[in-house]
Amino acid sequence: QVQLVESGGGSVQSGGSLRLSCVASGDTSCTGGMRYYRQRPGKEREFVAGIDRDGTTHYGRSLEGRFAISRDNAKNTMYLQMNSLQPEDTAIYYCGTYSPGCRDYWGQGTQVTVS
């Protein structure tokens, strides 16, 4: 079992920045890959960014450049730095895991509102 606790969401004005954090606990052998998805109002959940344990990163379309994903393996924590936020970035952001041989785990989600 993996537990994921997210933080860092909130309300920000257009052009502002936020940093999301996702702390993993439990069976961290299943956190080889970690990722963020988001669900915007009325839209399907979409991939934002992912990062492997070795630091290899992956980004959703058009998000690299404004968003930067990172992780601290010693702290079992993943971060998503979001800059130049726009109203269309308003969403619930979910962190999750992906690792061969393990089921996927998801956090509870954190709301990001850009006005």
Coordinates of N, CA, C and O in Angstrom, one line a residue:
Q1 N 0.8 -1.2 0.0 CA 0.0 0.0 0.0 C 0.9 1.2 0.0 O 1.9 1.3 0.6
V2 N 0.4 2.2 -0.7 CA 1.1 3.5 -0.8 C 0.1 4.6 -0.4 O -1.1 4.6 -0.9
Q3 N 0.4 5.5 0.4 CA -0.4 6.6 0.7 C 0.3 7.9 0.2 O 1.5 8.1 0.3
L4 N -0.6 8.7 -0.5 CA -0.1 9.9 -1.1 C -0.8 11.1 -0.5 O -2.1 11.1 -0.5
V5 N -0.1 12.1 0.0 CA -0.7 13.3 0.6 C -0.2 14.5 -0.2 O 1.0 14.7 -0.3
E6 N -1.2 15.2 -0.7 CA -0.9 16.3 -1.6 C -1.1 17.6 -0.8 O -1.9 17.7 0.1
S7 N -0.3 18.6 -1.2 CA -0.5 20.0 -0.6 C 0.0 21.0 -1.6 O 0.6 20.6 -2.6
G8 N -0.3 22.2 -1.3 CA 0.2 23.3 -2.1 C -0.8 24.0 -3.0 O -0.4 25.0 -3.7
G9 N -2.0 23.4 -3.1 CA -3.0 24.1 -4.0 C -3.5 25.4 -3.3 O -3.1 25.7 -2.2
G10 N -4.3 26.1 -4.1 CA -4.8 27.3 -3.6 C -5.3 28.2 -4.7 O -5.5 27.7 -5.8
S11 N -5.5 29.5 -4.4 CA -6.0 30.4 -5.3 C -4.9 31.4 -5.7 O -4.2 31.9 -4.8
V12 N -4.8 31.7 -6.9 CA -3.7 32.6 -7.4 C -4.2 33.5 -8.5 O -5.1 33.0 -9.3
Q13 N -3.7 34.6 -8.7 CA -4.0 35.4 -9.9 C -3.3 35.0 -11.1 O -2.2 34.4 -11.0
S14 N -3.9 35.3 -12.2 CA -3.2 35.0 -13.5 C -1.8 35.5 -13.6 O -1.5 36.6 -13.2
G15 N -0.9 34.6 -14.0 CA 0.5 35.0 -14.1 C 1.3 34.6 -12.8 O 2.5 34.6 -12.8
G16 N 0.6 34.1 -11.8 CA 1.2 33.7 -10.6 C 1.8 32.3 -10.6 O 1.7 31.6 -11.6
S17 N 2.3 31.9 -9.5 CA 2.9 30.6 -9.4 C 2.4 29.8 -8.1 O 2.0 30.5 -7.2
L18 N 2.5 28.5 -8.2 CA 2.2 27.7 -7.1 C 3.2 26.5 -7.2 O 3.6 26.1 -8.3
R19 N 3.5 25.9 -6.1 CA 4.2 24.6 -6.0 C 3.4 23.6 -5.3 O 3.1 23.8 -4.1
L20 N 3.1 22.5 -6.0 CA 2.4 21.4 -5.4 C 3.4 20.4 -4.8 O 4.5 20.2 -5.4
S21 N 3.1 19.8 -3.8 CA 3.9 18.7 -3.2 C 3.1 17.4 -3.0 O 1.9 17.5 -2.8
C22 N 3.7 16.3 -3.1 CA 3.1 15.0 -3.0 C 4.0 14.1 -2.2 O 5.1 13.8 -2.7
V23 N 3.6 13.8 -1.0 CA 4.5 13.0 -0.1 C 3.9 11.5 -0.1 O 2.8 11.3 0.1
A24 N 4.8 10.6 -0.4 CA 4.5 9.2 -0.4 C 4.9 8.5 0.9 O 6.0 8.8 1.4
S25 N 4.1 7.6 1.3 CA 4.5 6.8 2.5 C 4.0 5.4 2.2 O 3.2 5.1 1.3
G26 N 4.5 4.4 3.0 CA 4.1 3.0 2.9 C 5.1 2.3 2.0 O 6.3 2.5 2.2
D27 N 4.6 1.5 1.1 CA 5.5 0.7 0.2 C 6.1 1.6 -0.9 O 5.6 1.6 -2.0
T28 N 7.1 2.3 -0.6 CA 7.7 3.2 -1.6 C 8.5 2.5 -2.7 O 8.9 3.2 -3.6
S29 N 8.6 1.2 -2.6 CA 9.1 0.5 -3.8 C 8.2 0.6 -5.0 O 8.6 0.3 -6.1
C30 N 6.9 1.0 -4.7 CA 5.9 1.2 -5.8 C 5.8 2.6 -6.2 O 4.8 3.0 -6.8
T31 N 6.8 3.4 -5.9 CA 6.8 4.8 -6.4 C 7.9 5.1 -7.3 O 8.5 6.2 -7.4
G32 N 8.3 4.1 -8.1 CA 9.3 4.2 -9.1 C 9.0 5.4 -10.1 O 9.8 6.2 -10.5
G33 N 7.7 5.5 -10.5 CA 7.3 6.6 -11.3 C 6.2 7.3 -10.5 O 5.3 6.7 -9.9
M34 N 6.2 8.6 -10.6 CA 5.2 9.4 -10.0 C 4.7 10.5 -11.0 O 5.5 10.9 -11.9
R35 N 3.5 10.9 -10.9 CA 2.9 11.7 -11.9 C 1.9 12.6 -11.4 O 1.3 12.3 -10.3
Y36 N 1.6 13.7 -12.1 CA 0.4 14.5 -11.8 C -0.5 14.5 -13.0 O -0.1 14.6 -14.2
Y37 N -1.8 14.4 -12.7 CA -2.9 14.5 -13.6 C -3.7 15.7 -13.1 O -3.6 16.1 -11.9
R38 N -4.5 16.2 -13.9 CA -5.5 17.3 -13.5 C -6.8 17.1 -14.1 O -6.9 16.5 -15.2
Q39 N -7.8 17.5 -13.5 CA -9.2 17.5 -14.0 C -9.8 18.9 -14.0 O -10.0 19.4 -12.9
R40 N -9.9 19.5 -15.1 CA -10.5 20.8 -15.2 C -12.0 20.7 -15.3 O -12.5 19.6 -15.7
P41 N -12.7 21.7 -14.9 CA -14.2 21.7 -14.8 C -14.7 21.2 -16.2 O -14.4 21.8 -17.2
G42 N -15.5 20.2 -16.2 CA -16.2 19.8 -17.4 C -15.3 19.0 -18.4 O -15.7 18.7 -19.5
K43 N -14.1 18.7 -18.0 CA -13.1 18.1 -18.9 C -12.7 16.7 -18.3 O -12.9 16.4 -17.1
E44 N -12.2 15.9 -19.1 CA -11.6 14.6 -18.7 C -10.3 14.8 -18.0 O -9.6 15.8 -18.2
R45 N -9.9 13.9 -17.1 CA -8.6 14.0 -16.5 C -7.5 13.9 -17.5 O -7.6 13.1 -18.5
E46 N -6.5 14.8 -17.4 CA -5.4 14.8 -18.4 C -4.1 14.7 -17.7 O -3.9 15.2 -16.5
F47 N -3.1 14.2 -18.4 CA -1.8 14.1 -17.9 C -1.1 15.4 -17.9 O -1.1 16.2 -18.8
V48 N -0.4 15.7 -16.7 CA 0.3 17.0 -16.6 C 1.8 16.7 -16.7 O 2.5 17.3 -17.6
A49 N 2.3 15.9 -15.9 CA 3.8 15.6 -15.9 C 4.0 14.4 -15.1 O 3.3 14.0 -14.2
G50 N 5.1 13.7 -15.4 CA 5.6 12.5 -14.6 C 7.1 12.5 -14.5 O 7.8 13.2 -15.2
I51 N 7.5 11.8 -13.5 CA 9.0 11.7 -13.2 C 9.3 10.3 -12.7 O 8.6 9.8 -11.9
D52 N 10.4 9.8 -13.3 CA 10.8 8.4 -12.9 C 11.8 8.6 -11.7 O 12.3 9.7 -11.4
R53 N 12.1 7.5 -11.1 CA 13.0 7.5 -9.9 C 14.4 8.1 -10.3 O 15.0 8.7 -9.5
D54 N 14.8 7.8 -11.5 CA 16.1 8.3 -12.0 C 16.1 9.8 -12.4 O 17.1 10.3 -12.9
G55 N 14.9 10.4 -12.3 CA 14.8 11.8 -12.6 C 14.3 12.1 -14.1 O 14.2 13.3 -14.4
T56 N 14.1 11.1 -14.9 CA 13.6 11.3 -16.2 C 12.2 11.9 -16.1 O 11.4 11.4 -15.4
T57 N 12.0 13.0 -16.9 CA 10.7 13.7 -16.8 C 9.9 13.5 -18.1 O 10.4 13.3 -19.1
H58 N 8.6 13.7 -17.9 CA 7.7 13.6 -19.0 C 6.6 14.7 -18.8 O 6.2 14.9 -17.7
Y59 N 6.2 15.4 -19.9 CA 5.3 16.5 -19.7 C 4.1 16.3 -20.7 O 4.3 15.8 -21.8
G60 N 2.9 16.8 -20.2 CA 1.8 16.9 -21.1 C 2.0 17.9 -22.1 O 2.9 18.8 -22.0
R61 N 1.2 17.9 -23.1 CA 1.3 18.8 -24.3 C 1.3 20.3 -23.8 O 0.4 20.6 -23.0
S62 N 2.2 21.0 -24.2 CA 2.2 22.5 -24.0 C 2.5 22.9 -22.6 O 2.4 24.1 -22.3
L63 N 2.8 22.0 -21.7 CA 3.0 22.4 -20.3 C 4.4 22.6 -19.9 O 4.7 23.3 -19.0
E64 N 5.3 21.8 -20.6 CA 6.7 22.0 -20.3 C 7.1 23.5 -20.7 O 6.7 24.0 -21.7
G65 N 7.9 24.1 -19.8 CA 8.2 25.5 -20.0 C 7.5 26.3 -19.0 O 8.1 27.3 -18.5
R66 N 6.3 26.0 -18.6 CA 5.6 26.7 -17.5 C 5.6 25.8 -16.3 O 5.7 26.3 -15.2
F67 N 5.6 24.5 -16.4 CA 5.5 23.6 -15.3 C 6.9 22.8 -15.2 O 7.4 22.5 -16.3
A68 N 7.3 22.5 -14.0 CA 8.5 21.8 -13.8 C 8.3 20.7 -12.7 O 7.9 21.1 -11.6
I69 N 8.5 19.5 -13.0 CA 8.3 18.4 -12.1 C 9.7 18.0 -11.5 O 10.7 18.0 -12.3
S70 N 9.7 17.7 -10.3 CA 10.9 17.2 -9.6 C 10.6 16.3 -8.5 O 9.4 16.1 -8.1
R71 N 11.6 15.6 -8.0 CA 11.3 14.7 -6.8 C 12.6 14.7 -5.9 O 13.7 14.9 -6.4
D72 N 12.3 14.4 -4.7 CA 13.4 14.2 -3.7 C 13.2 12.8 -3.2 O 12.3 12.5 -2.4
N73 N 14.0 11.8 -3.7 CA 13.8 10.4 -3.3 C 14.0 10.2 -1.8 O 13.4 9.4 -1.2
A74 N 14.9 10.9 -1.3 CA 15.2 10.8 0.2 C 14.0 11.2 1.0 O 13.8 10.6 2.1
K75 N 13.2 12.1 0.5 CA 12.0 12.5 1.2 C 10.7 11.9 0.7 O 9.6 12.2 1.2
N76 N 10.9 11.0 -0.3 CA 9.7 10.4 -0.9 C 8.7 11.5 -1.3 O 7.4 11.3 -1.1
T77 N 9.2 12.5 -1.9 CA 8.3 13.7 -2.2 C 8.5 14.1 -3.7 O 9.6 14.1 -4.2
M78 N 7.4 14.4 -4.3 CA 7.4 14.9 -5.7 C 6.9 16.3 -5.6 O 6.0 16.7 -4.8
Y79 N 7.4 17.2 -6.5 CA 7.0 18.6 -6.6 C 6.5 18.9 -8.0 O 7.1 18.4 -9.0
L80 N 5.6 19.8 -8.1 CA 5.2 20.4 -9.4 C 5.2 21.9 -9.2 O 4.4 22.5 -8.5
Q81 N 6.3 22.5 -9.8 CA 6.3 24.0 -9.8 C 5.5 24.5 -11.0 O 5.8 24.1 -12.2
M82 N 4.6 25.3 -10.8 CA 3.7 25.8 -11.8 C 3.9 27.4 -11.9 O 3.6 28.1 -10.9
N83 N 4.3 27.8 -13.0 CA 4.6 29.3 -13.2 C 3.6 29.8 -14.3 O 3.1 29.0 -15.1
S84 N 3.5 31.1 -14.4 CA 2.7 31.8 -15.4 C 1.3 31.1 -15.5 O 0.8 30.8 -16.6
L85 N 0.7 30.9 -14.4 CA -0.6 30.2 -14.4 C -1.7 31.0 -15.0 O -1.7 32.3 -14.9
Q86 N -2.5 30.3 -15.7 CA -3.6 31.0 -16.4 C -5.0 30.4 -15.9 O -5.0 29.3 -15.4
P87 N -6.0 31.1 -16.2 CA -7.3 30.6 -15.7 C -7.6 29.2 -16.2 O -8.3 28.4 -15.5
E88 N -7.1 28.8 -17.4 CA -7.4 27.5 -17.9 C -6.6 26.4 -17.2 O -6.8 25.2 -17.4
D89 N -5.7 26.8 -16.3 CA -5.0 25.8 -15.4 C -5.8 25.5 -14.2 O -5.4 24.6 -13.4
T90 N -6.9 26.2 -14.0 CA -7.8 25.8 -12.9 C -8.3 24.4 -13.0 O -8.8 24.0 -14.0
A91 N -8.0 23.6 -11.9 CA -8.4 22.2 -11.9 C -8.1 21.6 -10.6 O -7.5 22.3 -9.7
I92 N -8.5 20.4 -10.4 CA -8.1 19.6 -9.3 C -6.9 18.8 -9.8 O -6.9 18.1 -10.8
Y93 N -5.8 18.9 -9.1 CA -4.5 18.2 -9.4 C -4.3 17.0 -8.5 O -4.4 17.1 -7.3
Y94 N -4.1 15.9 -9.2 CA -4.0 14.6 -8.5 C -2.5 14.1 -8.7 O -2.0 14.1 -9.8
C95 N -1.9 13.6 -7.6 CA -0.7 12.9 -7.8 C -0.9 11.4 -7.8 O -1.9 11.0 -7.2
G96 N -0.1 10.7 -8.5 CA -0.3 9.3 -8.6 C 1.1 8.6 -8.8 O 2.1 9.2 -9.0
T97 N 1.0 7.3 -8.7 CA 2.2 6.5 -8.9 C 2.0 5.5 -10.1 O 0.9 5.2 -10.4
Y98 N 3.1 5.1 -10.7 CA 3.1 4.1 -11.6 C 4.4 3.3 -11.5 O 5.4 3.9 -11.5
S99 N 4.3 2.0 -11.4 CA 5.5 1.2 -11.2 C 5.2 -0.2 -11.6 O 4.1 -0.7 -11.2
P100 N 6.1 -0.8 -12.4 CA 5.8 -2.2 -12.8 C 5.6 -3.1 -11.6 O 6.3 -3.1 -10.6
G101 N 4.6 -4.0 -11.8 CA 4.3 -4.9 -10.7 C 3.4 -4.4 -9.6 O 3.1 -5.1 -8.6
C102 N 3.1 -3.1 -9.6 CA 2.3 -2.5 -8.6 C 1.1 -1.9 -9.2 O 1.1 -1.5 -10.3
R103 N 0.0 -1.8 -8.4 CA -1.1 -1.1 -8.8 C -0.8 0.4 -8.8 O 0.1 0.9 -8.1
D104 N -1.7 1.2 -9.5 CA -1.5 2.6 -9.4 C -2.2 3.2 -8.1 O -3.2 2.7 -7.7
Y105 N -1.5 4.2 -7.5 CA -2.1 4.8 -6.3 C -2.3 6.3 -6.6 O -1.6 6.9 -7.4
W106 N -3.3 6.9 -6.0 CA -3.7 8.3 -6.2 C -3.9 9.0 -4.9 O -4.3 8.4 -3.9
G107 N -3.5 10.3 -4.9 CA -3.7 11.1 -3.8 C -5.2 11.7 -3.8 O -5.9 11.3 -4.8
Q108 N -5.5 12.5 -2.9 CA -6.9 12.9 -2.7 C -7.2 14.1 -3.6 O -8.3 14.5 -3.8
G109 N -6.2 14.7 -4.2 CA -6.4 15.8 -5.1 C -6.2 17.1 -4.3 O -6.5 17.2 -3.1
T110 N -5.8 18.2 -5.0 CA -5.7 19.5 -4.5 C -6.2 20.5 -5.5 O -5.9 20.4 -6.7
Q111 N -7.0 21.4 -5.0 CA -7.6 22.4 -5.9 C -6.7 23.5 -6.2 O -6.0 24.1 -5.3
V112 N -6.5 23.9 -7.5 CA -5.8 25.0 -8.0 C -6.8 25.9 -8.7 O -7.5 25.5 -9.6
T113 N -6.9 27.2 -8.3 CA -7.8 28.1 -8.9 C -7.1 29.3 -9.3 O -6.4 30.0 -8.5
V114 N -7.2 29.7 -10.6 CA -6.5 30.8 -11.2 C -7.5 31.8 -11.7 O -8.4 31.4 -12.5
S115 N -7.4 33.0 -11.2 CA -8.4 34.0 -11.6 C -7.7 35.3 -12.2 O -6.5 35.4 -12.0

